[in-house]
PDB file of C-alpha atoms and ligand atoms in Angstrom:
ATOM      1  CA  UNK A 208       2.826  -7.918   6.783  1.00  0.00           C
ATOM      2  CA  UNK A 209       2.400  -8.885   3.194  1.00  0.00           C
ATOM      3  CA  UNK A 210      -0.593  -6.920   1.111  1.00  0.00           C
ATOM      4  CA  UNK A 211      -3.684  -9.736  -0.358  1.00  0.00           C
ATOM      5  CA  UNK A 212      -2.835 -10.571  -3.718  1.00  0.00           C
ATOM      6  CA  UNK A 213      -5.770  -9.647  -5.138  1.00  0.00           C
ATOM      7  CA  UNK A 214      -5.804  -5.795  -3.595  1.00  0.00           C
ATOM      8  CA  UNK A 215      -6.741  -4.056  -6.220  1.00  0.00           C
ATOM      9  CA  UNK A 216      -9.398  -6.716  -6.955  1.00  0.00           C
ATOM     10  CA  UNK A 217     -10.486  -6.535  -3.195  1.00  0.00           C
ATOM     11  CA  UNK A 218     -10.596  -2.598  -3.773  1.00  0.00           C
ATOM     12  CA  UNK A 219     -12.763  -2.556  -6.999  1.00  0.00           C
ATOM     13  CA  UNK A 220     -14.919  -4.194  -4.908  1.00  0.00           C
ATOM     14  CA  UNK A 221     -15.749  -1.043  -2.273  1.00  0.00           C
ATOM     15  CA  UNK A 222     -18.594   1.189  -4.338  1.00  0.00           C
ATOM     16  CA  UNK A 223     -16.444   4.595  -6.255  1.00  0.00           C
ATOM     17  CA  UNK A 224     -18.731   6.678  -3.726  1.00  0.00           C
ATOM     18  CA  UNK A 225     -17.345   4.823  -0.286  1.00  0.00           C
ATOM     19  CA  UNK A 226     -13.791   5.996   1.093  1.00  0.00           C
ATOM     20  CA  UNK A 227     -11.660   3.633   2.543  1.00  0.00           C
ATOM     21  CA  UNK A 228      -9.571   4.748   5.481  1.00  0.00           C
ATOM     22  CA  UNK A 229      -7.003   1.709   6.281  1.00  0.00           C
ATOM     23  CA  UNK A 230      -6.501   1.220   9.568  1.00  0.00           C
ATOM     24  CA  UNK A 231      -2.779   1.685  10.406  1.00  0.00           C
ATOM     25  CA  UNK A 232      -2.546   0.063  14.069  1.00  0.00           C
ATOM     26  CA  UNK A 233      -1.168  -3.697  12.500  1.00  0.00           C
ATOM     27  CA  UNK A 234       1.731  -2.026  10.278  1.00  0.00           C
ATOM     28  CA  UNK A 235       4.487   0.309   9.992  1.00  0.00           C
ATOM     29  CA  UNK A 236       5.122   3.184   7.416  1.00  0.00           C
ATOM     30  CA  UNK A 237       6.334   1.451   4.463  1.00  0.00           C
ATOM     31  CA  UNK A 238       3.392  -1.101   4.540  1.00  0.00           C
ATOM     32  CA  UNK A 239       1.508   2.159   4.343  1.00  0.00           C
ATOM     33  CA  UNK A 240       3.485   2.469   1.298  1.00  0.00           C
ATOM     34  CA  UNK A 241       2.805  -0.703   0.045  1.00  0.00           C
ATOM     35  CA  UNK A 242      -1.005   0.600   0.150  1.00  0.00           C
ATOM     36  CA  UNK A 243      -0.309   3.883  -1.040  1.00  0.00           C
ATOM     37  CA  UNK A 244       0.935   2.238  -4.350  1.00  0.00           C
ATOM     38  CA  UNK A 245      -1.912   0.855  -4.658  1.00  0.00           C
ATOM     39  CA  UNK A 246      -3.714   4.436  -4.136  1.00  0.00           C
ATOM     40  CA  UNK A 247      -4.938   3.797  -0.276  1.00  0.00           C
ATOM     41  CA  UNK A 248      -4.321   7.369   0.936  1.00  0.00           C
ATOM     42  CA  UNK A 249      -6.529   7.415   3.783  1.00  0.00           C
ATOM     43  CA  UNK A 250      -4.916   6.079   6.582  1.00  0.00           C
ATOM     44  CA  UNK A 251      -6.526   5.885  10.265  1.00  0.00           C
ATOM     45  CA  UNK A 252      -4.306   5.321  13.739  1.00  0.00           C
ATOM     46  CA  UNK A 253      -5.717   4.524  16.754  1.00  0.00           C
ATOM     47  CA  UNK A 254      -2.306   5.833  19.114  1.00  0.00           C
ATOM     48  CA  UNK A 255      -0.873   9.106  19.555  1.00  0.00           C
ATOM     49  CA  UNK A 256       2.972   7.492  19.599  1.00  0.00           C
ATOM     50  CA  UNK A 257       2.299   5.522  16.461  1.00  0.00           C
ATOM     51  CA  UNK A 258       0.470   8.132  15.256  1.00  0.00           C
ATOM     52  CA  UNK A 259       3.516  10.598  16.027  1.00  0.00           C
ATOM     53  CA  UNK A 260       6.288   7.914  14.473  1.00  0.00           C
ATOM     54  CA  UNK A 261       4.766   7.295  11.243  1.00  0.00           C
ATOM     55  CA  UNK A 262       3.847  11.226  10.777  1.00  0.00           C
ATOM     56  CA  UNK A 263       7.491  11.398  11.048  1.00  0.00           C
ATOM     57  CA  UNK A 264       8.149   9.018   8.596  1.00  0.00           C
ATOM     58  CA  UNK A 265       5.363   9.752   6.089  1.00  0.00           C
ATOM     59  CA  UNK A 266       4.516  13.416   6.225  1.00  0.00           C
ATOM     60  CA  UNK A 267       6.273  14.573   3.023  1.00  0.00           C
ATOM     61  CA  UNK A 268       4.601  12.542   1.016  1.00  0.00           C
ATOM     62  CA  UNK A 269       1.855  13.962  -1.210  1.00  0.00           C
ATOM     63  CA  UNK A 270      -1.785  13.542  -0.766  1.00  0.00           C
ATOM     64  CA  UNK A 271      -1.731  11.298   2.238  1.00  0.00           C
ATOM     65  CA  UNK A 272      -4.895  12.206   4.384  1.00  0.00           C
ATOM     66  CA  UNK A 273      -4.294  11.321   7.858  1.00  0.00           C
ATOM     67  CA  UNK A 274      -7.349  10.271   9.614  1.00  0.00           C
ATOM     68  CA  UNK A 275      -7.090   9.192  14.020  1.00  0.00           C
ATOM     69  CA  UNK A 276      -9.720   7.169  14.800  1.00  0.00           C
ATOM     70  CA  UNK A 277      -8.925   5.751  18.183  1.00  0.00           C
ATOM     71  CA  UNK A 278      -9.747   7.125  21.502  1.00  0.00           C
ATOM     72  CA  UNK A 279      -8.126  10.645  21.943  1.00  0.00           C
ATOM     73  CA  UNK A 280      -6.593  11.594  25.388  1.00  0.00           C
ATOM     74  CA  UNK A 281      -7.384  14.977  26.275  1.00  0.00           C
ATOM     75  CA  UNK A 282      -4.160  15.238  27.517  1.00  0.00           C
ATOM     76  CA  UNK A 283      -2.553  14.234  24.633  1.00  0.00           C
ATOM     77  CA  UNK A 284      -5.124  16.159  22.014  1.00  0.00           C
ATOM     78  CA  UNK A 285      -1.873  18.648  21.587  1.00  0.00           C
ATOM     79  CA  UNK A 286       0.251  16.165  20.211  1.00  0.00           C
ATOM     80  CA  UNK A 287      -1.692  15.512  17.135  1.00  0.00           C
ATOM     81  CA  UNK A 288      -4.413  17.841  16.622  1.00  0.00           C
ATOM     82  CA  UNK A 289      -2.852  20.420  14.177  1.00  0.00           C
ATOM     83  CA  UNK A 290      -1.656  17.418  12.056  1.00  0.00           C
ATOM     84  CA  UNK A 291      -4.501  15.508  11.015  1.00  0.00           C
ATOM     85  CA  UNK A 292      -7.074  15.855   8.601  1.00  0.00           C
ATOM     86  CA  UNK A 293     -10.219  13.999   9.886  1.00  0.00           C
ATOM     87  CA  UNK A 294     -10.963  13.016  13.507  1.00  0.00           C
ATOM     88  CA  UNK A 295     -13.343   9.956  14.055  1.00  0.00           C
ATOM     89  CA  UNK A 296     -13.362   9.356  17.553  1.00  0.00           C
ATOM     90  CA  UNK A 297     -14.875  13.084  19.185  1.00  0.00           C
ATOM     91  CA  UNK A 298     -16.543  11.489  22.270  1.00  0.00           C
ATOM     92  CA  UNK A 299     -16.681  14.014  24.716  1.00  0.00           C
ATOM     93  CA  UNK A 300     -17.038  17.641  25.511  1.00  0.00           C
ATOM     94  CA  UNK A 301     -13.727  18.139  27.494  1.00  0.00           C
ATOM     95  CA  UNK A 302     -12.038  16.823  24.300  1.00  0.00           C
ATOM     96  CA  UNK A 303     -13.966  19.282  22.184  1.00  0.00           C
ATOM     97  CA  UNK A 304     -12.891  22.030  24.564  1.00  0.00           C
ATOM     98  CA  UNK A 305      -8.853  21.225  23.836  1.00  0.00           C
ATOM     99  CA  UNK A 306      -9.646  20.730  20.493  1.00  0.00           C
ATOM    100  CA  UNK A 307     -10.534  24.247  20.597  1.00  0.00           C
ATOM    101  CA  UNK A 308      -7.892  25.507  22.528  1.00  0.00           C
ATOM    102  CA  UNK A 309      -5.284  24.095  20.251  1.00  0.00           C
ATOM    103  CA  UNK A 310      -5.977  23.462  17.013  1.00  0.00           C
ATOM    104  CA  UNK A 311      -5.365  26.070  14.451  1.00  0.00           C
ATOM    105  CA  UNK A 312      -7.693  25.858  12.263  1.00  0.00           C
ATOM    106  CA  UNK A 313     -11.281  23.876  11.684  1.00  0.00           C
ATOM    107  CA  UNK A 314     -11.339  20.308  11.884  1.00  0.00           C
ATOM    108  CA  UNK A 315     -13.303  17.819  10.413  1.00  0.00           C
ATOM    109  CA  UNK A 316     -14.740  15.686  12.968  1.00  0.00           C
ATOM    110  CA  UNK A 317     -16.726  12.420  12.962  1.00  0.00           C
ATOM    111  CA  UNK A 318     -18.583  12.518  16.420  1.00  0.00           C
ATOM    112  CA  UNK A 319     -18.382   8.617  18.121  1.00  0.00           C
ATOM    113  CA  UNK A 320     -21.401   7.613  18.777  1.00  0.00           C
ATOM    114  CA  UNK A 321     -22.314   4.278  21.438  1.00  0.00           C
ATOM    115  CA  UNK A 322     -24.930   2.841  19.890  1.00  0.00           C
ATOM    116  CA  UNK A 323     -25.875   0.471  23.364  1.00  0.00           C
ATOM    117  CA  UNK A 324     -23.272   1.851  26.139  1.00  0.00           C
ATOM    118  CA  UNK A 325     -23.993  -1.146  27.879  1.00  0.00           C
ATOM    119  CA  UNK A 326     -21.824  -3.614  25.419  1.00  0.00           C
ATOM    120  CA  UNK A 327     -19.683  -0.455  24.123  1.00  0.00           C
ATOM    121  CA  UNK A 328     -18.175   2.189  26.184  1.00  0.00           C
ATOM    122  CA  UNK A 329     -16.588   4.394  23.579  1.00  0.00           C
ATOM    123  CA  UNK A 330     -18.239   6.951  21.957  1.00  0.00           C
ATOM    124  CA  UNK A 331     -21.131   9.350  23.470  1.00  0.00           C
ATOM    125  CA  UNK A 332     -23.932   7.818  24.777  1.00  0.00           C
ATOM    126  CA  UNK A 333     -26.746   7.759  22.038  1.00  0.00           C
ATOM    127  CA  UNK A 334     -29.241   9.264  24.652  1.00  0.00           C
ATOM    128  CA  UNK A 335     -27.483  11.906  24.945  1.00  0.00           C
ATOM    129  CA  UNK A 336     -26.543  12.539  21.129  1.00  0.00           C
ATOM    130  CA  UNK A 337     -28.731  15.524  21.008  1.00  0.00           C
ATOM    131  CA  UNK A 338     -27.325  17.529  23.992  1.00  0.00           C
ATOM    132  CA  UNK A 339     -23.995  17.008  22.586  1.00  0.00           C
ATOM    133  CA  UNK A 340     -24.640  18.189  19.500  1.00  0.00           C
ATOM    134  CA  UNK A 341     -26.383  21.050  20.697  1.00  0.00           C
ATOM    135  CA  UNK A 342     -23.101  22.254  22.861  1.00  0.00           C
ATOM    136  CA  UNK A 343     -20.860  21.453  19.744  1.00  0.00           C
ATOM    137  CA  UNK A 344     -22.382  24.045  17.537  1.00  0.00           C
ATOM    138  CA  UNK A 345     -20.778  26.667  19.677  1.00  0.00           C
ATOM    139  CA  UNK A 346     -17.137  25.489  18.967  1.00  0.00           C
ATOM    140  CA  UNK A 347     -15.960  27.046  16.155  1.00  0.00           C
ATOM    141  CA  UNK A 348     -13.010  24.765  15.339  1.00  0.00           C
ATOM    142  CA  UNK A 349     -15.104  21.685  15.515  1.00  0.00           C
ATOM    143  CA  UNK A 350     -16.720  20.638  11.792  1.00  0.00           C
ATOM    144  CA  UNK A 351     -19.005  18.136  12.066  1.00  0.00           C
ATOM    145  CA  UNK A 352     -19.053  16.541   9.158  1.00  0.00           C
ATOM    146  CA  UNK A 353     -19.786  12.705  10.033  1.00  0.00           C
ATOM    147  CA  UNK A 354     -20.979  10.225  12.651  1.00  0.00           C
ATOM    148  CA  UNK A 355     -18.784   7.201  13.480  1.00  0.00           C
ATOM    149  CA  UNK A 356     -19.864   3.770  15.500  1.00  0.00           C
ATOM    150  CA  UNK A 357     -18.241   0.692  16.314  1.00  0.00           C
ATOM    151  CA  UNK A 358     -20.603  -1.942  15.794  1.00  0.00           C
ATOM    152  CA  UNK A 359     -21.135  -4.541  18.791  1.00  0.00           C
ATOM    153  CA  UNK A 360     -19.678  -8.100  17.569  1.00  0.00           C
ATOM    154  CA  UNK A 361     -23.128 -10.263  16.433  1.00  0.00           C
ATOM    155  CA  UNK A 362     -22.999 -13.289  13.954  1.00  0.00           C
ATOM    156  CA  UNK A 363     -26.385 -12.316  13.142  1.00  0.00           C
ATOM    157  CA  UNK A 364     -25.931 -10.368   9.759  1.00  0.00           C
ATOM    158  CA  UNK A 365     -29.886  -8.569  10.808  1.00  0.00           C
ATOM    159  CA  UNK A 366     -28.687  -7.336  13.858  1.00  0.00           C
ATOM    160  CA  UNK A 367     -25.378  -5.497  12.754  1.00  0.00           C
ATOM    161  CA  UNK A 368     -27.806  -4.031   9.945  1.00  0.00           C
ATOM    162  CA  UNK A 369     -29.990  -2.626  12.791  1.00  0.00           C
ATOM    163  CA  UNK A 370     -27.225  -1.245  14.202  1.00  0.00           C
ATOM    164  CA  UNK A 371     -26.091   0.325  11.509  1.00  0.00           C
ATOM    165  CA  UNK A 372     -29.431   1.549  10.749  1.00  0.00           C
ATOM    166  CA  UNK A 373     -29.587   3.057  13.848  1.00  0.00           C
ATOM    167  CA  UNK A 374     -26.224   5.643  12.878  1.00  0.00           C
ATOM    168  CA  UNK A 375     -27.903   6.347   9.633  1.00  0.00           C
ATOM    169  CA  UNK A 376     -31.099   7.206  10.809  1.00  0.00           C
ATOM    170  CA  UNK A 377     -30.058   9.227  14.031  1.00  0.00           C
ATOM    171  CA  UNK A 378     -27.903  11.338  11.052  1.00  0.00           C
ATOM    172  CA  UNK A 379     -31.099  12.029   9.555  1.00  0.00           C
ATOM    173  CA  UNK A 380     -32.835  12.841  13.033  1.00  0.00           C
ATOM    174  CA  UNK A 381     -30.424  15.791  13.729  1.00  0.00           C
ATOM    175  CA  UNK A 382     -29.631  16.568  10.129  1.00  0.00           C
ATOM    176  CA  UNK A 383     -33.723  17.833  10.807  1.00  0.00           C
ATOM    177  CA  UNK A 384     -33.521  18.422  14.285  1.00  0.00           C
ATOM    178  CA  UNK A 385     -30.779  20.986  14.044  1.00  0.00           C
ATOM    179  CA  UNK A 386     -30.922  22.487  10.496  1.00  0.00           C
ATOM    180  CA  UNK A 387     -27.313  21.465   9.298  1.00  0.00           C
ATOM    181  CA  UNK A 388     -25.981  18.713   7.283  1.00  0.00           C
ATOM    182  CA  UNK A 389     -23.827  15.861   8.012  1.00  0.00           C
ATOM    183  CA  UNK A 390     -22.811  13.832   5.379  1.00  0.00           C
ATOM    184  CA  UNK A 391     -20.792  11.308   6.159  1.00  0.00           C
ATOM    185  CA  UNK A 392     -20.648   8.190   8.447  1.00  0.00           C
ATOM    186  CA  UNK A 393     -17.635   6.092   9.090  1.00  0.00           C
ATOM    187  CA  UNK A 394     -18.756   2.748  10.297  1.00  0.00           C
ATOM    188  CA  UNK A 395     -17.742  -1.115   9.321  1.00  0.00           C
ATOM    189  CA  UNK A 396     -14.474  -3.053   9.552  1.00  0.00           C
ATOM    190  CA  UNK A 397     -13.019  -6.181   8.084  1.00  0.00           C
ATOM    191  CA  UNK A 398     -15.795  -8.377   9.710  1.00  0.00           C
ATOM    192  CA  UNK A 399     -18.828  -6.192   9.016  1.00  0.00           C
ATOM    193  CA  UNK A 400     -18.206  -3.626   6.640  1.00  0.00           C
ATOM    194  CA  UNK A 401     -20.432  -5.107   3.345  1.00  0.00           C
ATOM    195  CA  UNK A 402     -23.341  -4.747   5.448  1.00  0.00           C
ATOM    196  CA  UNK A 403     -22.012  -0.888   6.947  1.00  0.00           C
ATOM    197  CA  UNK A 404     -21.948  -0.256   3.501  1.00  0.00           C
ATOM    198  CA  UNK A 405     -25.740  -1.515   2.914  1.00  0.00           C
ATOM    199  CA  UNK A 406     -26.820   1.124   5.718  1.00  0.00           C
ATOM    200  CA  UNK A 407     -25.104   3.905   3.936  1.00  0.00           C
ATOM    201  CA  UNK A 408     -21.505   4.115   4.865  1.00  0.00           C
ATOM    202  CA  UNK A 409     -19.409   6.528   3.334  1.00  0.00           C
ATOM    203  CA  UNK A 410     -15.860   5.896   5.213  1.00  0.00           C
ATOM    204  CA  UNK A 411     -15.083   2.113   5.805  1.00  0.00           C
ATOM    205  CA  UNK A 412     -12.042   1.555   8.220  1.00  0.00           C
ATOM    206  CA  UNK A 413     -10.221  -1.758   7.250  1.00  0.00           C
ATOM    207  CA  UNK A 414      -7.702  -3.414   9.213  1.00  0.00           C
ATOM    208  CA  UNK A 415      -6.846  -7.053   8.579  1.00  0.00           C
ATOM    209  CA  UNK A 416      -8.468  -7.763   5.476  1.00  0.00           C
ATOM    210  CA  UNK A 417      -6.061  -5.637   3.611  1.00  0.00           C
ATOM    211  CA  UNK A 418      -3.252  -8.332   4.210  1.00  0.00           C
ATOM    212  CA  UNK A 419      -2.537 -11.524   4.088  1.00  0.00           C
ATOM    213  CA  UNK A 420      -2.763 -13.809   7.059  1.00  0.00           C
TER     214      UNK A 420
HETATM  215  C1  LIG B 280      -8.532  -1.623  14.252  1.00  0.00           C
HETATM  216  C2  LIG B 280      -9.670  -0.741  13.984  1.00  0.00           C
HETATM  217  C3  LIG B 280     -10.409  -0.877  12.806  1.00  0.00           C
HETATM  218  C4  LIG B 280     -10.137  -1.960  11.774  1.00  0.00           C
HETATM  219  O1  LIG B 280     -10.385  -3.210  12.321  1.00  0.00           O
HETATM  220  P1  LIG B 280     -10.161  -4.527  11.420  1.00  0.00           P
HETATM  221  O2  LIG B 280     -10.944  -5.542  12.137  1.00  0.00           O
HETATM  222  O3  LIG B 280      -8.705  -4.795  11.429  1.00  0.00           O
HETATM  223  O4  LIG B 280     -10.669  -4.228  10.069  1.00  0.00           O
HETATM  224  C5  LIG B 280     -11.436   0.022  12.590  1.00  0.00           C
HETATM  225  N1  LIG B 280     -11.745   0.987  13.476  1.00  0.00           N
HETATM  226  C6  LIG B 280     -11.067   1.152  14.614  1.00  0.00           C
HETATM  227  C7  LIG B 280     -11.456   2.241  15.549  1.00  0.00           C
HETATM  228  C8  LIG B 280     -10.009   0.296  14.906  1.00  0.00           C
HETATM  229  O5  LIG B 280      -9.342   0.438  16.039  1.00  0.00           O
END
């Protein structure tokens, strides 16, 4: 695929204090390139094969963060685990519990939160946010640094914002709750991510906007 035009425009346009992690799962290593030349570092896979090929392909170059953001197989957690920088997608305790077993050293880790299991199945089940974080604070290889949501699709502009308000403000509710900071949250794509950004987002994964169509 062929970059936007205007990307450095389109970038100028994300607020200095917002990261943008591109989401890799449309294109191959050198249109990760193509990004990086334009100084998109962060880049976010959703499979552990793709995720695999272009590590292979990409891993010597410098400064290249490499963020997985899809759903992580426990049985796969192996493959991957020591080689990426940021995970978005920590959605359950067995996961944690490889995580621990196999990564070297700590990792930071956006826990996935479902905002309404009902309409979205990944991520942990907001009801039970607390719990979870609760167990987490005994694994010692697990950061958390960041909560991450998908939004649920609405054409309604005021109801993704309540969504959205609802990461930020559960942040703040165990931020309290629990003593410990957590500074980041990774939420908005191509379709929603001005308004992410409104509620406080502070890792935006694009996908599609970043190229032409
Ligand atoms: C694909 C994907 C994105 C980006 O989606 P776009 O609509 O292409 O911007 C963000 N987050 C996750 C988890 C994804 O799988």
């Amino acid at each position: 695929m062929k970059l936007r035009s205007d990307i450095d425009e389109f970038i100028k346009t994300i607020p200095d204090n917002v990261n943008i992690v591109a989401a890799t799962k449309y294109v191959g290593a050198q249109e990760m390139m193509d990004l990086y030349k334009h100084n998109i570092k962060n880049f976010g896979e959703n499979r552990v094969d793709s995720f695999n090929n272009k590590y292979e392909e990409l891993k010597d170059v410098k400064d290249i963060k490499w963020h997985f953001i899809g759903h992580l197989q426990r049985n796969k957690c192996k493959d991957i685990i020591n080689k990426i920088d940021y995970l978005h997608s920590l959605d359950s305790i067995e996961l944690a519990k490889m995580i621990e077993k196999y990564r070297v050293n700590e990792l930071n880790t956006f826990i996935e939160v479902s905002i309404n299991l009902e309409e979205n199945k990944n991520g942990v089940d907001y009801h039970n946010i607390y719990d979870f974080v609760g167990d987490l604070l005994n694994y010692k290889k697990i950061k958390i640094i960041g909560l991450m949501m998908m939004a649920i699709k609405n054409d309604n502009d005021e109801d993704l914002k309540d969504q959205f308000d609802k990461l930020y403000n559960l942040r703040n509710d165990l931020e309290k709750k629990f003593n410990i900071s957590i500074p980041y949250l990774s939420m908005g794509i191509s379709d929603d991510y001005k308004i992410a950004i409104d509620s406080g987002a502070t890792h935006v994964r694009l996908g599609r906007i970043l190229w032409e169509n």
